[in-house]
Coordinates of N, CA, C and O in Angstrom, one line a residue:
X1 N 35.7 -8.2 4.0 CA 37.0 -8.7 3.6 C 37.5 -7.7 2.6 O 36.9 -7.3 1.6
X2 N 38.8 -7.3 2.8 CA 39.4 -6.4 1.9 C 39.9 -7.1 0.7 O 40.6 -8.1 0.8
X3 N 39.6 -6.6 -0.5 CA 40.1 -7.2 -1.7 C 41.2 -6.4 -2.3 O 41.2 -5.2 -2.1
X4 N 42.2 -7.0 -2.9 CA 43.4 -6.3 -3.3 C 43.7 -6.6 -4.7 O 43.6 -7.7 -5.2
X5 N 43.9 -5.6 -5.5 CA 44.3 -5.7 -6.9 C 45.8 -5.2 -7.0 O 46.2 -4.3 -6.4
X6 N 46.6 -5.9 -7.8 CA 47.9 -5.4 -8.0 C 48.3 -5.6 -9.5 O 47.9 -6.6 -10.1
X7 N 49.1 -4.8 -10.0 CA 49.7 -5.0 -11.3 C 51.2 -4.6 -11.2 O 51.6 -3.9 -10.4
X8 N 51.9 -5.2 -12.1 CA 53.3 -4.9 -12.2 C 54.2 -6.0 -11.7 O 53.7 -7.0 -11.1
X9 N 55.4 -6.0 -12.1 CA 56.4 -7.1 -11.7 C 57.0 -6.7 -10.4 O 57.3 -5.6 -10.1
X10 N 57.2 -7.8 -9.6 CA 57.8 -7.5 -8.3 C 58.6 -8.7 -7.9 O 58.3 -9.8 -8.3
X11 N 59.5 -8.5 -7.0 CA 60.3 -9.6 -6.4 C 60.5 -9.3 -5.0 O 60.1 -8.3 -4.4
X12 N 61.3 -10.2 -4.3 CA 61.5 -10.0 -2.8 C 62.2 -8.7 -2.5 O 62.1 -8.2 -1.4
X13 N 63.1 -8.2 -3.4 CA 63.9 -7.0 -3.1 C 63.5 -5.8 -3.9 O 64.3 -4.9 -4.1
X14 N 62.3 -5.9 -4.5 CA 61.9 -4.8 -5.4 C 61.6 -3.5 -4.6 O 61.1 -3.6 -3.5
X15 N 61.8 -2.4 -5.3 CA 61.5 -1.1 -4.7 C 60.6 -0.5 -5.8 O 61.0 -0.3 -6.9
X16 N 59.4 -0.1 -5.4 CA 58.4 0.3 -6.4 C 57.7 1.6 -6.0 O 57.4 1.8 -4.8
X17 N 57.4 2.5 -7.0 CA 56.5 3.6 -6.7 C 55.1 3.1 -7.1 O 54.9 2.5 -8.1
X18 N 54.2 3.3 -6.2 CA 52.8 2.8 -6.3 C 51.8 3.8 -6.2 O 52.0 4.9 -5.5
X19 N 50.6 3.6 -6.8 CA 49.4 4.4 -6.6 C 48.4 3.4 -5.9 O 48.2 2.3 -6.4
X20 N 48.0 3.9 -4.8 CA 47.0 3.1 -4.0 C 45.6 3.8 -4.1 O 45.5 5.1 -4.0
X21 N 44.6 3.1 -4.4 CA 43.2 3.6 -4.5 C 42.4 2.9 -3.4 O 42.2 1.6 -3.4
X22 N 42.0 3.7 -2.4 CA 41.1 3.1 -1.4 C 39.7 3.4 -1.8 O 39.3 4.5 -2.1
X23 N 38.9 2.4 -1.7 CA 37.5 2.5 -2.2 C 36.5 2.7 -1.0 O 36.7 2.1 0.0
X24 N 35.5 3.6 -1.2 CA 34.4 3.7 -0.3 C 34.7 4.5 0.9 O 34.0 4.3 1.9
X25 N 35.6 5.4 0.8 CA 35.9 6.3 2.0 C 35.4 7.7 1.6 O 35.4 8.1 0.5
X26 N 34.9 8.4 2.7 CA 34.5 9.8 2.5 C 33.4 10.0 1.4 O 33.4 10.9 0.6
X27 N 32.5 9.0 1.4 CA 31.4 9.1 0.4 C 30.1 9.4 1.1 O 29.7 8.6 2.0
X28 N 29.5 10.5 0.8 CA 28.2 10.8 1.4 C 28.3 11.0 2.9 O 27.3 10.6 3.6
X29 N 29.4 11.4 3.5 CA 29.6 11.6 4.9 C 29.8 10.3 5.6 O 29.9 10.3 6.9
X30 N 30.0 9.2 4.9 CA 30.2 7.9 5.6 C 31.7 7.5 5.5 O 32.4 7.9 4.6
X31 N 32.1 6.6 6.4 CA 33.5 6.1 6.4 C 34.5 7.2 6.3 O 35.4 7.2 5.4
X32 N 34.5 8.2 7.2 CA 35.3 9.4 7.1 C 36.8 9.0 7.5 O 37.1 8.3 8.4
X33 N 37.7 9.5 6.6 CA 39.1 9.3 6.8 C 39.8 10.6 6.4 O 39.6 11.0 5.2
X34 N 40.6 11.1 7.3 CA 41.3 12.3 7.0 C 42.6 11.9 6.2 O 43.2 10.9 6.6
X35 N 42.9 12.6 5.1 CA 44.0 12.3 4.3 C 45.3 12.4 5.1 O 46.3 11.6 4.9
X36 N 45.4 13.3 6.1 CA 46.6 13.4 6.9 C 46.8 12.1 7.7 O 47.9 11.6 7.8
X37 N 45.7 11.5 8.2 CA 45.8 10.3 8.9 C 46.2 9.1 8.0 O 47.0 8.2 8.4
X38 N 45.7 9.2 6.7 CA 46.1 8.1 5.8 C 47.5 8.2 5.4 O 48.2 7.2 5.3
X39 N 48.0 9.5 5.2 CA 49.5 9.7 5.0 C 50.3 9.1 6.1 O 51.3 8.4 5.9
X40 N 49.9 9.5 7.3 CA 50.6 9.0 8.5 C 50.7 7.5 8.6 O 51.7 6.9 9.0
X41 N 49.6 6.8 8.3 CA 49.5 5.4 8.3 C 50.6 4.8 7.3 O 51.3 3.9 7.7
X42 N 50.6 5.4 6.1 CA 51.6 4.9 5.1 C 53.0 5.1 5.6 O 53.9 4.3 5.4
X43 N 53.3 6.3 6.2 CA 54.6 6.6 6.7 C 55.0 5.6 7.8 O 56.2 5.1 7.9
X44 N 54.1 5.2 8.7 CA 54.4 4.2 9.7 C 54.7 2.9 9.1 O 55.5 2.1 9.7
X45 N 54.2 2.6 8.0 CA 54.5 1.3 7.3 C 55.8 1.4 6.6 O 56.2 0.4 6.0
X46 N 56.5 2.5 6.7 CA 57.8 2.6 6.1 C 57.8 3.1 4.6 O 58.9 3.1 4.0
X47 N 56.7 3.6 4.2 CA 56.6 4.1 2.8 C 57.2 5.5 2.7 O 57.2 6.2 3.7
X48 N 57.8 5.8 1.6 CA 58.5 7.0 1.4 C 57.8 7.9 0.4 O 57.2 7.4 -0.5
X49 N 58.0 9.2 0.5 CA 57.5 10.2 -0.5 C 55.9 10.1 -0.5 O 55.4 10.3 -1.6
X50 N 55.3 9.8 0.6 CA 53.8 9.7 0.6 C 53.1 11.0 0.3 O 53.3 12.0 1.0
X51 N 52.2 10.9 -0.7 CA 51.4 12.1 -1.0 C 50.0 11.6 -1.3 O 49.7 10.5 -1.8
X52 N 49.0 12.4 -0.8 CA 47.6 12.1 -1.1 C 47.0 13.1 -2.1 O 47.6 14.2 -2.2
X53 N 45.9 12.8 -2.7 CA 45.3 13.7 -3.6 C 43.8 13.7 -3.4 O 43.2 12.6 -3.5
X54 N 43.2 14.8 -3.2 CA 41.8 15.0 -2.8 C 41.4 14.0 -1.7 O 42.2 13.4 -1.1
X55 N 40.1 14.0 -1.4 CA 39.6 13.3 -0.2 C 39.1 11.9 -0.5 O 38.5 11.3 0.4
X56 N 39.4 11.4 -1.7 CA 38.7 10.1 -2.0 C 39.7 8.9 -1.9 O 39.4 7.9 -2.6
X57 N 40.8 9.0 -1.2 CA 41.6 7.8 -1.0 C 42.6 7.5 -2.0 O 42.8 6.4 -2.4
X58 N 43.2 8.6 -2.6 CA 44.3 8.4 -3.6 C 45.6 8.7 -2.9 O 45.8 9.8 -2.4
X59 N 46.5 7.7 -3.0 CA 47.8 7.9 -2.3 C 48.9 7.4 -3.3 O 48.8 6.4 -4.0
X60 N 50.0 8.1 -3.3 CA 51.2 7.7 -4.1 C 52.4 7.6 -3.1 O 52.4 8.4 -2.1
X61 N 53.2 6.6 -3.3 CA 54.3 6.4 -2.3 C 55.3 5.4 -2.9 O 55.0 4.7 -3.9
X62 N 56.5 5.3 -2.4 CA 57.5 4.3 -2.7 C 57.6 3.3 -1.6 O 57.5 3.6 -0.4
X63 N 57.7 2.0 -1.9 CA 57.7 0.9 -1.0 C 58.7 -0.2 -1.4 O 58.9 -0.3 -2.6
X64 N 59.2 -0.9 -0.4 CA 60.1 -2.0 -0.7 C 59.3 -3.3 -0.6 O 58.4 -3.4 0.1
X65 N 59.7 -4.3 -1.4 CA 59.2 -5.6 -1.3 C 58.1 -5.9 -2.3 O 57.7 -5.0 -3.0
X66 N 57.6 -7.1 -2.3 CA 56.5 -7.5 -3.3 C 55.3 -6.7 -3.1 O 54.9 -6.4 -2.0
X67 N 54.6 -6.3 -4.2 CA 53.4 -5.5 -4.1 C 52.3 -6.2 -3.3 O 51.6 -5.5 -2.6
X68 N 52.2 -7.5 -3.5 CA 51.2 -8.2 -2.7 C 51.4 -8.0 -1.2 O 50.4 -7.8 -0.5
X69 N 52.6 -8.1 -0.7 CA 52.8 -7.9 0.7 C 52.5 -6.4 1.1 O 52.0 -6.2 2.2
X70 N 52.9 -5.5 0.3 CA 52.6 -4.1 0.6 C 51.1 -3.9 0.7 O 50.6 -3.2 1.6
X71 N 50.4 -4.5 -0.3 CA 48.9 -4.3 -0.3 C 48.3 -4.9 1.0 O 47.4 -4.3 1.6
X72 N 48.8 -6.1 1.4 CA 48.2 -6.7 2.6 C 48.5 -5.9 3.8 O 47.6 -5.7 4.7
X73 N 49.7 -5.3 3.9 CA 50.0 -4.5 5.0 C 49.2 -3.3 5.1 O 48.7 -2.8 6.1
X74 N 48.9 -2.7 3.9 CA 48.0 -1.5 3.8 C 46.6 -1.8 4.3 O 46.0 -1.1 5.1
X75 N 46.1 -3.0 3.8 CA 44.7 -3.3 4.2 C 44.6 -3.6 5.7 O 43.6 -3.1 6.3
X76 N 45.6 -4.3 6.3 CA 45.5 -4.6 7.7 C 45.6 -3.4 8.5 O 44.9 -3.1 9.5
X77 N 46.6 -2.5 8.2 CA 46.8 -1.3 9.0 C 45.6 -0.3 8.8 O 45.2 0.4 9.8
X78 N 45.0 -0.3 7.6 CA 43.9 0.6 7.4 C 42.7 0.2 8.3 O 42.1 1.0 9.0
X79 N 42.4 -1.1 8.3 CA 41.3 -1.6 9.2 C 41.6 -1.3 10.7 O 40.7 -0.9 11.4
X80 N 42.8 -1.5 11.1 CA 43.2 -1.3 12.5 C 43.1 0.2 12.8 O 42.6 0.6 13.9
X81 N 43.5 1.1 11.9 CA 43.5 2.5 12.2 C 42.1 3.1 12.2 O 41.8 4.0 13.0
X82 N 41.3 2.7 11.2 CA 40.1 3.4 10.9 C 38.8 2.7 11.3 O 37.7 3.2 11.2
X83 N 39.0 1.4 11.7 CA 37.9 0.6 12.2 C 36.9 0.1 11.2 O 35.8 -0.4 11.6
X84 N 37.2 0.1 9.9 CA 36.5 -0.5 8.9 C 37.4 -0.9 7.8 O 38.5 -0.4 7.7
X85 N 37.0 -1.8 6.9 CA 37.8 -2.2 5.8 C 37.5 -1.4 4.5 O 36.4 -1.0 4.3
X86 N 38.5 -1.2 3.7 CA 38.4 -0.6 2.4 C 39.1 -1.4 1.4 O 40.2 -1.9 1.7
X87 N 38.5 -1.6 0.3 CA 39.2 -2.4 -0.8 C 40.3 -1.5 -1.2 O 40.2 -0.3 -1.5
X88 N 41.5 -2.1 -1.3 CA 42.7 -1.4 -1.7 C 43.2 -1.9 -3.0 O 43.4 -3.2 -3.1
X89 N 43.3 -1.1 -4.0 CA 43.9 -1.5 -5.3 C 45.2 -0.8 -5.5 O 45.3 0.5 -5.4
X90 N 46.3 -1.5 -5.7 CA 47.6 -0.9 -6.0 C 48.0 -1.1 -7.4 O 47.8 -2.2 -8.0
X91 N 48.5 -0.1 -8.0 CA 49.0 -0.1 -9.4 C 50.4 0.5 -9.4 O 50.5 1.6 -8.8
X92 N 51.3 -0.1 -10.0 CA 52.7 0.5 -10.0 C 52.7 1.7 -10.9 O 51.8 1.8 -11.9
X93 N 53.6 2.6 -10.7 CA 53.6 3.9 -11.4 C 53.8 3.7 -12.9 O 53.2 4.5 -13.7
X94 N 54.6 2.7 -13.3 CA 54.8 2.5 -14.7 C 53.5 2.1 -15.4 O 53.1 2.6 -16.4
X95 N 52.8 1.2 -14.8 CA 51.5 0.7 -15.3 C 50.5 1.9 -15.3 O 49.7 2.1 -16.3
X96 N 50.5 2.7 -14.3 CA 49.6 3.9 -14.2 C 49.8 4.8 -15.4 O 48.9 5.2 -16.1
X97 N 51.1 5.1 -15.7 CA 51.5 5.9 -16.8 C 51.0 5.3 -18.2 O 50.5 6.0 -19.1
X98 N 51.1 4.0 -18.3 CA 50.6 3.3 -19.5 C 49.1 3.4 -19.6 O 48.6 3.6 -20.7
X99 N 48.4 3.3 -18.5 CA 46.9 3.5 -18.5 C 46.6 4.9 -19.0 O 45.7 5.1 -19.9
X100 N 47.3 5.9 -18.5 CA 47.0 7.3 -18.9 C 47.3 7.5 -20.4 O 46.6 8.1 -21.2
X101 N 48.5 6.9 -20.8 CA 48.9 7.1 -22.2 C 48.0 6.4 -23.2 O 47.8 6.8 -24.3
X102 N 47.3 5.3 -22.7 CA 46.4 4.5 -23.6 C 45.0 5.0 -23.7 O 44.2 4.3 -24.3
X103 N 44.7 6.2 -23.2 CA 43.3 6.7 -23.2 C 42.8 6.8 -24.6 O 43.3 7.6 -25.4
X104 N 41.8 6.1 -25.0 CA 41.2 6.2 -26.3 C 40.3 7.4 -26.5 O 39.9 7.8 -27.6
X105 N 40.1 8.1 -25.4 CA 39.2 9.3 -25.4 C 40.1 10.6 -25.1 O 39.7 11.5 -24.4
X106 N 41.3 10.6 -25.6 CA 42.2 11.7 -25.3 C 41.7 13.1 -25.8 O 41.9 14.1 -25.1
X107 N 41.0 13.1 -26.9 CA 40.5 14.4 -27.4 C 39.4 14.9 -26.5 O 39.5 16.1 -26.0
X108 N 38.4 14.1 -26.2 CA 37.4 14.7 -25.2 C 38.0 15.0 -23.8 O 37.6 15.9 -23.2
X109 N 39.0 14.2 -23.4 CA 39.6 14.5 -22.1 C 40.3 15.8 -22.1 O 40.3 16.6 -21.1
X110 N 40.9 16.2 -23.3 CA 41.6 17.5 -23.4 C 40.6 18.6 -23.4 O 40.9 19.7 -22.8
X111 N 39.5 18.4 -24.0 CA 38.4 19.5 -24.1 C 37.7 19.6 -22.8 O 37.5 20.8 -22.3
X112 N 37.3 18.5 -22.2 CA 36.6 18.6 -20.9 C 36.9 17.3 -20.1 O 36.3 16.3 -20.2
X113 N 37.9 17.4 -19.2 CA 38.4 16.2 -18.5 C 37.3 15.6 -17.6 O 37.4 14.4 -17.2
X114 N 36.3 16.4 -17.2 CA 35.2 15.8 -16.4 C 34.4 14.8 -17.1 O 33.6 14.1 -16.4
X115 N 34.5 14.7 -18.4 CA 33.6 13.7 -19.1 C 34.3 12.4 -19.3 O 33.7 11.5 -19.8
X116 N 35.6 12.3 -18.9 CA 36.3 11.0 -19.1 C 36.7 10.4 -17.8 O 37.2 11.1 -16.9
X117 N 36.4 9.1 -17.6 CA 36.7 8.4 -16.4 C 37.4 7.1 -16.7 O 37.2 6.6 -17.8
X118 N 38.1 6.6 -15.7 CA 38.8 5.3 -15.9 C 38.4 4.4 -14.7 O 38.4 4.8 -13.6
X119 N 38.0 3.2 -15.1 CA 37.6 2.2 -14.1 C 38.8 1.2 -13.9 O 39.1 0.5 -14.9
X120 N 39.4 1.2 -12.7 CA 40.4 0.2 -12.5 C 39.7 -1.0 -11.9 O 39.0 -0.9 -10.9
X121 N 39.9 -2.2 -12.5 CA 39.2 -3.4 -12.1 C 40.0 -4.5 -11.4 O 41.2 -4.6 -11.7
X122 N 39.4 -5.2 -10.6 CA 39.9 -6.4 -10.0 C 39.5 -7.6 -10.9 O 38.5 -8.3 -10.6
X123 N 40.2 -7.8 -12.0 CA 39.9 -8.8 -13.0 C 39.4 -8.2 -14.3 O 39.5 -7.0 -14.5
X124 N 39.0 -9.0 -15.2 CA 38.7 -8.6 -16.6 C 37.2 -8.3 -16.6 O 36.4 -9.3 -16.4
X125 N 36.7 -7.1 -17.0 CA 35.3 -6.8 -17.1 C 34.6 -7.6 -18.2 O 35.3 -8.0 -19.2
X126 N 33.4 -7.9 -18.1 CA 32.5 -8.6 -19.0 C 32.1 -7.6 -20.1 O 31.1 -6.9 -19.9
X127 N 32.7 -7.6 -21.3 CA 32.4 -6.7 -22.3 C 31.0 -6.8 -22.9 O 30.3 -5.8 -23.2
X128 N 30.5 -8.1 -23.0 CA 29.2 -8.3 -23.5 C 28.1 -7.7 -22.6 O 27.2 -7.0 -23.1
X129 N 28.2 -8.0 -21.3 CA 27.2 -7.4 -20.4 C 27.3 -5.9 -20.3 O 26.2 -5.3 -20.2
X130 N 28.5 -5.4 -20.4 CA 28.6 -3.9 -20.4 C 28.0 -3.3 -21.7 O 27.3 -2.3 -21.6
X131 N 28.2 -3.9 -22.8 CA 27.6 -3.4 -24.1 C 26.1 -3.5 -24.0 O 25.4 -2.6 -24.5
X132 N 25.5 -4.6 -23.4 CA 24.1 -4.7 -23.2 C 23.5 -3.6 -22.3 O 22.5 -3.0 -22.6
X133 N 24.2 -3.3 -21.3 CA 23.8 -2.2 -20.4 C 23.8 -0.9 -21.1 O 22.9 -0.1 -21.0
X134 N 24.9 -0.7 -21.9 CA 25.0 0.6 -22.6 C 23.8 0.8 -23.6 O 23.2 1.8 -23.7
X135 N 23.4 -0.3 -24.3 CA 22.3 -0.3 -25.2 C 21.0 0.0 -24.5 O 20.2 0.8 -24.9
X136 N 20.8 -0.6 -23.3 CA 19.6 -0.4 -22.5 C 19.6 1.0 -21.9 O 18.5 1.6 -21.8
X137 N 20.7 1.6 -21.5 CA 20.7 2.9 -20.9 C 20.4 4.0 -21.9 O 19.9 5.1 -21.5
X138 N 20.7 3.8 -23.2 CA 20.3 4.7 -24.2 C 20.9 6.1 -24.0 O 20.2 7.1 -24.4
X139 N 22.1 6.2 -23.5 CA 22.7 7.5 -23.3 C 23.7 7.7 -24.4 O 23.8 7.0 -25.4
X140 N 24.5 8.8 -24.2 CA 25.6 9.1 -25.2 C 26.9 8.6 -24.8 O 27.9 8.9 -25.4
X141 N 27.0 7.8 -23.8 CA 28.3 7.3 -23.3 C 28.9 6.3 -24.3 O 28.3 5.7 -25.1
X142 N 30.2 6.2 -24.2 CA 31.0 5.2 -24.9 C 32.1 4.6 -24.0 O 32.5 5.3 -23.1
X143 N 32.4 3.4 -24.1 CA 33.4 2.8 -23.3 C 34.3 1.9 -24.1 O 34.0 1.4 -25.2
X144 N 35.5 1.7 -23.6 CA 36.4 0.7 -24.2 C 37.2 0.0 -23.1 O 37.6 0.6 -22.1
X145 N 37.3 -1.3 -23.2 CA 38.0 -2.1 -22.2 C 39.3 -2.5 -22.8 O 39.5 -2.9 -23.9
X146 N 40.3 -2.3 -21.9 CA 41.7 -2.7 -22.3 C 42.3 -3.4 -21.1 O 42.7 -2.8 -20.1
X147 N 42.2 -4.8 -21.1 CA 42.7 -5.6 -20.0 C 41.8 -5.4 -18.8 O 40.5 -5.6 -18.9
X148 N 42.3 -5.0 -17.7 CA 41.6 -4.8 -16.5 C 41.2 -3.3 -16.2 O 41.0 -2.9 -15.1
X149 N 41.1 -2.6 -17.3 CA 40.8 -1.2 -17.3 C 39.6 -0.8 -18.2 O 39.6 -1.3 -19.3
X150 N 38.7 0.0 -17.7 CA 37.6 0.5 -18.5 C 37.7 2.0 -18.7 O 37.8 2.7 -17.7
X151 N 37.8 2.4 -19.9 CA 37.8 3.9 -20.2 C 36.3 4.3 -20.5 O 35.7 3.6 -21.3
X152 N 35.9 5.3 -19.9 CA 34.5 5.8 -20.1 C 34.5 7.2 -20.6 O 35.1 8.1 -19.9
X153 N 33.7 7.5 -21.7 CA 33.4 8.9 -22.0 C 31.9 9.1 -21.8 O 31.1 8.4 -22.4
X154 N 31.7 10.0 -20.9 CA 30.3 10.3 -20.5 C 30.1 11.8 -20.8 O 30.2 12.6 -19.9
X155 N 29.7 12.2 -22.0 CA 29.6 13.6 -22.4 C 28.6 14.4 -21.6 O 28.7 15.6 -21.5
X156 N 27.6 13.7 -21.0 CA 26.6 14.4 -20.3 C 26.9 14.4 -18.8 O 26.1 14.8 -17.9
X157 N 28.1 13.9 -18.4 CA 28.5 13.9 -17.0 C 28.2 12.5 -16.3 O 27.3 11.8 -16.7
X158 N 29.1 12.2 -15.4 CA 29.0 10.9 -14.7 C 27.8 10.8 -13.9 O 27.1 9.7 -13.8
X159 N 27.4 11.8 -13.2 CA 26.3 11.8 -12.2 C 25.0 11.6 -12.9 O 24.1 11.1 -12.2
X160 N 24.8 11.9 -14.1 CA 23.6 11.7 -14.8 C 23.5 10.4 -15.6 O 22.5 10.1 -16.3
X161 N 24.6 9.6 -15.6 CA 24.7 8.5 -16.5 C 24.1 7.2 -15.8 O 24.6 6.7 -14.8
X162 N 23.1 6.7 -16.5 CA 22.5 5.4 -16.0 C 23.5 4.3 -16.3 O 23.5 3.3 -15.5
X163 N 24.2 4.4 -17.4 CA 25.3 3.4 -17.7 C 26.3 3.3 -16.6 O 26.6 2.3 -16.1
X164 N 26.8 4.5 -16.2 CA 27.9 4.5 -15.2 C 27.4 4.0 -13.8 O 28.1 3.3 -13.1
X165 N 26.1 4.2 -13.6 CA 25.5 3.7 -12.3 C 25.5 2.2 -12.2 O 25.7 1.6 -11.2
X166 N 25.4 1.5 -13.4 CA 25.3 0.1 -13.4 C 26.6 -0.6 -13.9 O 26.6 -1.8 -14.1
X167 N 27.6 0.2 -14.2 CA 28.9 -0.4 -14.8 C 29.5 -1.5 -14.0 O 29.8 -2.5 -14.6
X168 N 29.7 -1.3 -12.7 CA 30.4 -2.3 -11.9 C 29.6 -3.7 -11.9 O 30.2 -4.7 -12.1
X169 N 28.3 -3.6 -11.7 CA 27.5 -4.8 -11.7 C 27.6 -5.5 -13.1 O 27.7 -6.7 -13.2
X170 N 27.5 -4.7 -14.2 CA 27.6 -5.3 -15.5 C 28.9 -5.9 -15.8 O 29.1 -6.9 -16.4
X171 N 30.0 -5.2 -15.3 CA 31.3 -5.7 -15.5 C 31.6 -7.0 -14.8 O 32.4 -7.8 -15.3
X172 N 30.9 -7.3 -13.7 CA 31.1 -8.5 -13.0 C 32.3 -8.7 -12.2 O 32.6 -9.7 -11.7
X173 N 33.1 -7.6 -12.0 CA 34.3 -7.6 -11.2 C 34.3 -6.3 -10.4 O 33.7 -5.3 -10.8
X174 N 34.9 -6.3 -9.2 CA 35.1 -5.0 -8.5 C 35.8 -4.0 -9.3 O 36.7 -4.3 -10.1
X175 N 35.3 -2.7 -9.2 CA 35.9 -1.6 -10.0 C 35.9 -0.3 -9.1 O 35.0 -0.1 -8.3
X176 N 36.9 0.5 -9.3 CA 36.9 1.8 -8.7 C 37.2 2.8 -9.8 O 38.1 2.6 -10.6
X177 N 36.4 3.9 -9.8 CA 36.5 4.9 -10.9 C 37.3 6.1 -10.4 O 37.1 6.5 -9.3
X178 N 38.0 6.7 -11.4 CA 38.7 8.0 -11.1 C 38.5 8.8 -12.4 O 38.5 8.3 -13.5
X179 N 38.3 10.1 -12.2 CA 38.1 11.0 -13.3 C 39.4 11.3 -14.0 O 40.5 11.0 -13.4
X180 N 39.4 11.9 -15.1 CA 40.6 12.1 -15.9 C 41.6 13.0 -15.2 O 42.8 12.7 -15.3
X181 N 41.1 14.0 -14.6 CA 42.1 15.0 -13.9 C 42.8 14.2 -12.8 O 44.0 14.4 -12.6
X182 N 42.1 13.4 -12.1 CA 42.8 12.6 -11.0 C 43.8 11.6 -11.6 O 44.9 11.4 -11.1
X183 N 43.4 11.0 -12.7 CA 44.4 10.0 -13.4 C 45.7 10.8 -13.7 O 46.8 10.2 -13.4
X184 N 45.6 11.9 -14.3 CA 46.8 12.7 -14.7 C 47.6 13.2 -13.5 O 48.8 13.1 -13.5
X185 N 46.8 13.7 -12.5 CA 47.5 14.2 -11.3 C 48.3 13.1 -10.6 O 49.4 13.3 -10.2
X186 N 47.7 11.9 -10.5 CA 48.3 10.8 -9.8 C 49.5 10.3 -10.6 O 50.6 10.0 -10.0
X187 N 49.5 10.4 -11.9 CA 50.6 10.0 -12.7 C 51.8 11.0 -12.4 O 52.9 10.6 -12.2
X188 N 51.4 12.3 -12.4 CA 52.5 13.3 -12.1 C 53.0 13.2 -10.7 O 54.3 13.4 -10.5
X189 N 52.2 13.0 -9.7 CA 52.7 12.8 -8.4 C 53.6 11.6 -8.2 O 54.6 11.7 -7.6
X190 N 53.2 10.5 -8.9 CA 54.0 9.3 -8.8 C 55.3 9.5 -9.5 O 56.4 9.0 -9.0
X191 N 55.4 10.2 -10.6 CA 56.6 10.5 -11.3 C 57.6 11.3 -10.4 O 58.8 11.2 -10.6
X192 N 57.0 12.1 -9.5 CA 57.9 13.0 -8.7 C 58.4 12.3 -7.4 O 59.2 12.8 -6.7
X193 N 57.9 11.1 -7.1 CA 58.3 10.4 -5.9 C 59.7 9.8 -6.1 O 60.0 9.2 -7.1
X194 N 60.5 10.1 -5.1 CA 61.9 9.5 -5.2 C 61.9 8.1 -4.6 O 61.6 8.0 -3.4
X195 N 62.1 7.1 -5.4 CA 62.1 5.8 -4.8 C 63.5 5.3 -4.4 O 63.7 4.3 -3.9

């Protein structure tokens, strides 16, 4: 079952620039999806200014109508086109910019963007369980939760982080992570979309 996250105000006639995050595609050679095919799918759905970034399912576009309906259409069309389901999380461009602006680890991100990541969550993460995991992992990571977003500073890298490995389970809600360079690039791509 595809799960959908959405943020932002919408109504029946709203026109919105959105960031879509597809989870679990092109990971370890599994669930292969070409970004050209993903762009084509969005264009068939009537989305405008569609752009993708890298191979991990990041898409920006403008769409009409309530975000919930856009998300459902994306999920249905994705499963039809690619033969498997992917959790789709949609965030409107204004909210995405707020998430980027709210980074509590802006200094480390400026020095080495690979050490800072953001977890976009479907619900509010469990701060106590995450703190317990951090203490158990005994690494140098730090995290901060702001609503449905987790900011992570992993100075030794995400791949080596025992904390990062168990973050989603500890959070207790579905989460998809993006590194800081991706966060900024998607903000810039979304800002350039003509809605």
